[in-house]
XYZ file of C-alpha atoms in Angstrom:
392
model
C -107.835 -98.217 142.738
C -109.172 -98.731 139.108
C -112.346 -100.027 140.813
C -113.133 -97.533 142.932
C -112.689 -94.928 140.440
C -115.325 -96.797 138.394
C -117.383 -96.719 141.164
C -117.287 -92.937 142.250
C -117.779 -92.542 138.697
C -120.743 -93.974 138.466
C -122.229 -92.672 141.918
C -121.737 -88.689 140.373
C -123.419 -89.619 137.177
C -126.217 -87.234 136.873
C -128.619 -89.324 135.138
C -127.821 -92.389 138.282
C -128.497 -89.174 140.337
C -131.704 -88.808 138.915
C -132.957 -91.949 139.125
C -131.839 -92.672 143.212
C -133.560 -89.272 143.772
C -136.979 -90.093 141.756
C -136.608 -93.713 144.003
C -136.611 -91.625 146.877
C -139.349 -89.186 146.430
C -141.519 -92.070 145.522
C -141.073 -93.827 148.873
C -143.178 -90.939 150.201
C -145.949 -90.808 147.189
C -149.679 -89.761 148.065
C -151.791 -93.239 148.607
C -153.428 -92.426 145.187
C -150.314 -92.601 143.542
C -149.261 -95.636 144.898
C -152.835 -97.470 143.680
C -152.033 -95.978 140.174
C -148.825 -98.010 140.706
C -150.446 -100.835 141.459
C -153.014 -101.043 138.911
C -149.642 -100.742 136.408
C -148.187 -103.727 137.874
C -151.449 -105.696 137.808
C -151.797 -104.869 134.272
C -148.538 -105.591 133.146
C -148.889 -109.076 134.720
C -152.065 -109.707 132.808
C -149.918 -108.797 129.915
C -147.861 -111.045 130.166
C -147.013 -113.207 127.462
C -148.249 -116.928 127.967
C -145.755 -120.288 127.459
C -147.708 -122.682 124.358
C -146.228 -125.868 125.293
C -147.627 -127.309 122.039
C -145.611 -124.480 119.953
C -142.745 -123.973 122.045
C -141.208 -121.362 119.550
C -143.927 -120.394 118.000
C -143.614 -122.257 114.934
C -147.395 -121.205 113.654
C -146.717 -117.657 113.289
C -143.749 -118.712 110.990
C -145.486 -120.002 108.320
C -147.246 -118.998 105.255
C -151.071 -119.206 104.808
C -150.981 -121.846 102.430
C -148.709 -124.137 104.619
C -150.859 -123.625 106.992
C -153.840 -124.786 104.631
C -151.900 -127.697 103.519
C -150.701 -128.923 106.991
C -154.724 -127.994 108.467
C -156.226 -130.519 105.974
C -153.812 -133.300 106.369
C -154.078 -132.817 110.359
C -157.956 -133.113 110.171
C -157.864 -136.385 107.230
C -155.266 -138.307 108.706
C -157.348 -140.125 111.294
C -159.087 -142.399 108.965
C -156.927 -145.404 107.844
C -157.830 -145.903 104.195
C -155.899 -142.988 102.586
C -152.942 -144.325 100.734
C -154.875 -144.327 97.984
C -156.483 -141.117 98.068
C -153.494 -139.353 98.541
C -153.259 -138.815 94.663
C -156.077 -136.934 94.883
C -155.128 -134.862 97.166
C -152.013 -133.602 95.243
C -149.899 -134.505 98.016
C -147.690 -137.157 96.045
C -144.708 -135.504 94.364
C -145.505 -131.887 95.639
C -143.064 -130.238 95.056
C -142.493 -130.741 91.235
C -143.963 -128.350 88.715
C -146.346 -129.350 85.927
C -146.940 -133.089 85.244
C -150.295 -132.634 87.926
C -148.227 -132.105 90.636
C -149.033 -128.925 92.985
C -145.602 -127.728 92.814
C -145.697 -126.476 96.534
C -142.805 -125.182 98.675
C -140.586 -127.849 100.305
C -141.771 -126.233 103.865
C -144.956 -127.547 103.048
C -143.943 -131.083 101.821
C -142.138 -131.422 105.191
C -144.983 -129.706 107.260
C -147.354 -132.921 105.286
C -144.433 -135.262 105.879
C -144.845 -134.306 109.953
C -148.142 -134.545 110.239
C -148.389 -138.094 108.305
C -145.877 -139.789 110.735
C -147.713 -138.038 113.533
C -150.376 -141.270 112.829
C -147.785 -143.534 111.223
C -144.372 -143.939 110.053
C -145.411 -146.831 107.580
C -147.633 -143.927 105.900
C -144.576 -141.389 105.653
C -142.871 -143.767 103.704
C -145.043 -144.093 101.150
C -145.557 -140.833 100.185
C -141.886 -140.400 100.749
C -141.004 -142.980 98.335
C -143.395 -142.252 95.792
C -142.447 -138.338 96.047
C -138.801 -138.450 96.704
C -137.430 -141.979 95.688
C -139.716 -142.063 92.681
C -140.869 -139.279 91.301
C -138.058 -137.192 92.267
C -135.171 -139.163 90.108
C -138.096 -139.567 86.634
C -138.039 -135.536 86.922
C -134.533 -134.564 87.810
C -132.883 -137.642 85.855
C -135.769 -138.395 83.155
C -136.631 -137.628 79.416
C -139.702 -135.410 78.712
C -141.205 -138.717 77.278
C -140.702 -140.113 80.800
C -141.809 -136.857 82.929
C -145.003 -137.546 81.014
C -145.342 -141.227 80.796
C -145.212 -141.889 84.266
C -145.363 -138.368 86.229
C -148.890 -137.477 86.113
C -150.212 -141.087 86.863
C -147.693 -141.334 89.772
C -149.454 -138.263 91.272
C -152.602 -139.106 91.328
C -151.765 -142.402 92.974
C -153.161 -144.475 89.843
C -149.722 -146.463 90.099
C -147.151 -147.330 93.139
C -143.575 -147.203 92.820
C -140.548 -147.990 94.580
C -136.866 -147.489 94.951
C -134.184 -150.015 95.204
C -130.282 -149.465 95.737
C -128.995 -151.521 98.440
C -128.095 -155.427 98.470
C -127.524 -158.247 100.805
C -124.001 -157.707 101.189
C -124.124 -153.761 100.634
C -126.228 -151.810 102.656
C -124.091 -148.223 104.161
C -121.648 -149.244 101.250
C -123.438 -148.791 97.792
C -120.440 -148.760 95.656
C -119.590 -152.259 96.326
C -123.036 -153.608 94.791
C -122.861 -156.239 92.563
C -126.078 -155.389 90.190
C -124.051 -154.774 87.438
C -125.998 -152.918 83.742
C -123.732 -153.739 80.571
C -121.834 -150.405 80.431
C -120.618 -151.248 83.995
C -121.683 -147.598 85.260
C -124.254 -147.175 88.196
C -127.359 -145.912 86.249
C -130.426 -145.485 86.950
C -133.612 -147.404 85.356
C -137.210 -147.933 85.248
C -138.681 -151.627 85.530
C -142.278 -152.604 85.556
C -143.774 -155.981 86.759
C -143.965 -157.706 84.429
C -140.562 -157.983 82.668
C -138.984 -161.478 82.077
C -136.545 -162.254 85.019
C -137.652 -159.495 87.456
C -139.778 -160.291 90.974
C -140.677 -158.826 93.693
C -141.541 -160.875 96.702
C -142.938 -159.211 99.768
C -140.723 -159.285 102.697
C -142.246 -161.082 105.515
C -141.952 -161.017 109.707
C -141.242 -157.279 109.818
C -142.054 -155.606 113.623
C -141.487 -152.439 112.455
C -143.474 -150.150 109.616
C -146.142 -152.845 109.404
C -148.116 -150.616 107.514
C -146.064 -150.063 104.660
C -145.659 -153.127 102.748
C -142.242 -153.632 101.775
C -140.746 -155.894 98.828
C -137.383 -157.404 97.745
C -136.231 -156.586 94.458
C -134.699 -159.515 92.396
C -133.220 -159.162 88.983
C -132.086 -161.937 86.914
C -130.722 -160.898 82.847
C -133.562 -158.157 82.828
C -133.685 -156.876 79.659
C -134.621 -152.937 79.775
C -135.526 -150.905 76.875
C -133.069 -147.629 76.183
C -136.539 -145.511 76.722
C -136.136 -147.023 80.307
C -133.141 -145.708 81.464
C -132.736 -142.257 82.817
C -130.238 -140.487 80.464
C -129.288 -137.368 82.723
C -127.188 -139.039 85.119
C -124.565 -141.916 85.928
C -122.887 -142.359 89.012
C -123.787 -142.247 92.975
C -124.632 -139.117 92.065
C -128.328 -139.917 91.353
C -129.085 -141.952 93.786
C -127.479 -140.198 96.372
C -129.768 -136.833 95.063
C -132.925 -138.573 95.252
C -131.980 -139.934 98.982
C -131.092 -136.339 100.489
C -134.805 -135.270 98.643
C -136.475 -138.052 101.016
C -134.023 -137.609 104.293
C -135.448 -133.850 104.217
C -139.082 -135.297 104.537
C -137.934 -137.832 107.443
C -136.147 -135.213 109.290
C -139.822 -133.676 109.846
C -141.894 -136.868 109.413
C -140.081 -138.496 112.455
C -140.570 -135.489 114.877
C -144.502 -135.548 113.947
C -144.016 -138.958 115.355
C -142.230 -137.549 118.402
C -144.828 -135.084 118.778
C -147.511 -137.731 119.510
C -145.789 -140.298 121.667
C -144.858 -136.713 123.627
C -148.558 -136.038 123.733
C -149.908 -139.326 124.404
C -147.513 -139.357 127.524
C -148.619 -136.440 128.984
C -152.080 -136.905 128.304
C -151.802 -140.148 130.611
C -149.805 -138.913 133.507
C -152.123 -136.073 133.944
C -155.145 -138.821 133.957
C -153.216 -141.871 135.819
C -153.484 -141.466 139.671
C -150.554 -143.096 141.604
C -150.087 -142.291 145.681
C -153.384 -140.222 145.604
C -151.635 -137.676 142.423
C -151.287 -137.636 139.206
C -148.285 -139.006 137.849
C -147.335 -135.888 135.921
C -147.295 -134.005 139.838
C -144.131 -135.988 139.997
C -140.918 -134.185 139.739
C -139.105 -136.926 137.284
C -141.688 -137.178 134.690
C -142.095 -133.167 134.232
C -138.371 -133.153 133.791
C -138.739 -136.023 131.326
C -141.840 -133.803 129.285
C -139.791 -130.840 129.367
C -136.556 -132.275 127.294
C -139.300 -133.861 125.209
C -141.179 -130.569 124.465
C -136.889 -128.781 124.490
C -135.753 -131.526 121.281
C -139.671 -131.188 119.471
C -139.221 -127.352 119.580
C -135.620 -127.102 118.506
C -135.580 -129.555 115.967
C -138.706 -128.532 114.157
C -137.198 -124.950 114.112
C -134.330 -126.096 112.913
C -136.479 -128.060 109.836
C -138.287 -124.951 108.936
C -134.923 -123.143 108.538
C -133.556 -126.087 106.128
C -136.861 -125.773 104.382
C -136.380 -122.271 103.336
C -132.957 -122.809 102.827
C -134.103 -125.802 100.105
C -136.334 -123.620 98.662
C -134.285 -120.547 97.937
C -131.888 -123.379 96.362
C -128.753 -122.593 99.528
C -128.843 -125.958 101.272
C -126.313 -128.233 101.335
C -126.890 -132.213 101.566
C -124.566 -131.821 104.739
C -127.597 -129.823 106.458
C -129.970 -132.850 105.570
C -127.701 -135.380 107.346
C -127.537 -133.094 110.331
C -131.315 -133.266 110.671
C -131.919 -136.026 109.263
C -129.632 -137.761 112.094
C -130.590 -135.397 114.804
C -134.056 -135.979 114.404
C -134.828 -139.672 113.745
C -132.144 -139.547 116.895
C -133.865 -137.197 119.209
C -137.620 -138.620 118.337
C -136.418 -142.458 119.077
C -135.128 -141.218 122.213
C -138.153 -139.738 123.100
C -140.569 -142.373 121.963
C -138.859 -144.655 124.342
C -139.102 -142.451 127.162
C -142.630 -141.725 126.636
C -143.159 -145.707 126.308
C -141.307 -145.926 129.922
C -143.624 -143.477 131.164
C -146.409 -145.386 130.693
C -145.414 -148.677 132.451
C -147.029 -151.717 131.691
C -149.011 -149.951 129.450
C -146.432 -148.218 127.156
C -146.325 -151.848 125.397
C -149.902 -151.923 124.926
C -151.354 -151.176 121.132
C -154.298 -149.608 123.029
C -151.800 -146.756 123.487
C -149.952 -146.767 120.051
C -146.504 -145.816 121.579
C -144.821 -148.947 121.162
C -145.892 -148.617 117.592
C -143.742 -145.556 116.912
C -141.007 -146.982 118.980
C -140.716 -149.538 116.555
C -141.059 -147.767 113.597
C -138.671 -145.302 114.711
C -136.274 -147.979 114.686
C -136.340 -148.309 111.226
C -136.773 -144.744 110.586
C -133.121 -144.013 112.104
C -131.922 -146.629 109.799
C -132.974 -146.043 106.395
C -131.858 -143.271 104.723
C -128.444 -144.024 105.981
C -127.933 -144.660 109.551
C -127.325 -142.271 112.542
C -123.606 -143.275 112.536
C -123.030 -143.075 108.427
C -124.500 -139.846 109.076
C -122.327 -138.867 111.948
C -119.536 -139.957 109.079
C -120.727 -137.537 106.486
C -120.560 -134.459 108.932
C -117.264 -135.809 110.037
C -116.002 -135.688 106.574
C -117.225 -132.031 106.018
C -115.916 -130.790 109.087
C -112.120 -132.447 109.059
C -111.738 -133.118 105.182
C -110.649 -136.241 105.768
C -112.772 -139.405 104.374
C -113.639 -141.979 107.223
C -115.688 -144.257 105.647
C -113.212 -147.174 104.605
C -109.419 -147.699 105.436
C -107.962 -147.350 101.902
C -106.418 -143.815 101.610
């Protein structure tokens, strides 16, 4: 009975009135009035408002001017090879810090260089992340004025290379248990040059992955360091864990820029690669396969820019960088390897540079803490309970 009620309500509403009898009266409309009708609905479809596929959410109209600017040049330059060591001069190595010759830029704009970088190579990402976040980052935040300007300004212009070290053999997810131990027994942080008696640093050989990016072991044997060396504003995980969540932002965008091109490169090839007289992209499998790729690029890059401004305006917390951080070295692995199976034979080839990010993306959802110590982190912040060893 309640039903009907509604519905004889509705049926006497004057206004529904209105509109059944203005249906009506158009049914019989003079022939000119039904072409004016017609040339509305032909407009409005011309109107309408066209899919990008390459900017899913329209990430362009999002950002400022100058992040446009910054993430323009680095799209153009990044096709020639030798540019690790130009990058100093491009300002693009420590950007966000202020002073020291550093172009103290927004962190939407680090991560929008960071994505375009990885879009060529991961091996490249990592050195500007290093330098930026692993190096730079902990001499600013952790570092005497004498240090800021000892080593800042000739970090950014690329005149000298640094890196970071903080795991061991025997302690990789767990660096608590390391057994590097300084005098005072406290984690600390320090900075060692070549050159000091009982420190080396031999290059690691046989990698398949981030070939580009030369990478070193760091051994230490009764290094004596200078008090001027040691960075006086911090002791505890704290530091190092502060300059990891700087470069985990950066990798969260660098390894969709990766995603991006294997994405690209796949559909590029189906559309040109002719199997049973079609394209391969005609066939119903590999559009669903481009459309989750172009679904996870378009989310997760929104979801960057958000974390970005969120950085920026100094609200983030580190539990939003594992989230992306995990999510997208994650979702772009996953779709690396697809676009790699959508190639066939050829999605091994080097002609096609796929396989390269495949493998690089490997290492890329390792460093930086791994999906699953990730997955442990959010755990923690959702439940309040610590999973990461069995002691209570």
């Amino acid at each position: 009975m309640a039903l009907r009620s509604a519905v004889c309500r509705l049926l006497v509403n004057p206004k529904r009135c209105a509109i059944i009898s203005a249906s009506r009266s158009q049914g019989s409309a003079a022939p000119a009035q039904k072409d004016a009708e017609k040339a509305s609905e032909k407009k409005a479809k011309a109107s309408k408002v066209q899919f990008n596929w390459r900017d899913g959410l329209e990430l362009e109209g999002q950002l400022t001017e100058e992040e446009i600017m910054i993430r323009d040049s680095f799209r153009d330059y990044l096709f020639h090879r030798d540019i690790v060591s130009e990058m100093g001069e491009l300002g693009v190595l420590g950007p966000t810090i202020k002073g020291y010759g550093c172009a103290g830029t927004s962190y939407v704009a680090y991560g929008l260089i960071a994505r375009e970088v990885e879009r060529v190579d991961s091996g490249y990402r990592s050195v500007m992340s290093v330098q930026s976040s692993l190096v730079m980052h902990p001499i600013y935040a952790y570092g005497t004025e004498e240090q800021k300007e000892k080593w800042l300004p000739r970090l950014a212009r690329g005149e000298i290379l640094g890196c970071f070290g903080l795991t061991e053999p025997n302690h990789g997810s767990d660096p608590g248990g390391m057994e590097t131990r300084c005098d005072d027994g406290k984690v600390r942080g320090f900075i060692l040059e070549r050159g000091m008696k009982g420190f080396t640093t031999p290059k690691i050989e046989g990698k398949f992955s981030l070939r580009a990016s030369a990478t070193g072991m760091i051994i230490m044997d009764e290094v004596e360091v200078p008090e001027e060396n040691l960075l006086p504003k911090v002791s505890g995980l704290g530091g190092p864990f502060g300059c990891l969540n700087n470069a985990r932002y950066g990798i969260a965008w660098g390894s969709l820029g990766a995603a991006e091109f294997c994405f690209h490169a796949a559909r590029q090839y189906t559309l040109d690669r002719i199997q049973f007289g079609v394209p391969l992209a005609r066939n119903q499998l590999m559009q669903k396969k481009m459309a989750d790729m172009l679904t996870e690029i378009t989310i997760g890059l929104q979801a960057c820019l958000q974390l970005g401004r969120l950085i920026d305006a100094k609200k983030a917390a580190p539990e939003m960088i594992s989230m992306l951080k995990r999510n997208s070295c994650g979702k772009s692995l996953d779709i690396a390897r697809q676009a790699r199976d959508m190639l066939g034979g050829n999605g091994i080839s080097d002609e096609y540079h796929i396989i390269r990010h495949v493998m690089n993306l490997e290492a890329v959802n390792t460093y930086e803490g791994t999906h699953d110590i990730h997955a442990l982190i959010l755990g923690r912040a959702i439940t309040g309970l610590q999973s990461f060893t069995v002691n209570n």
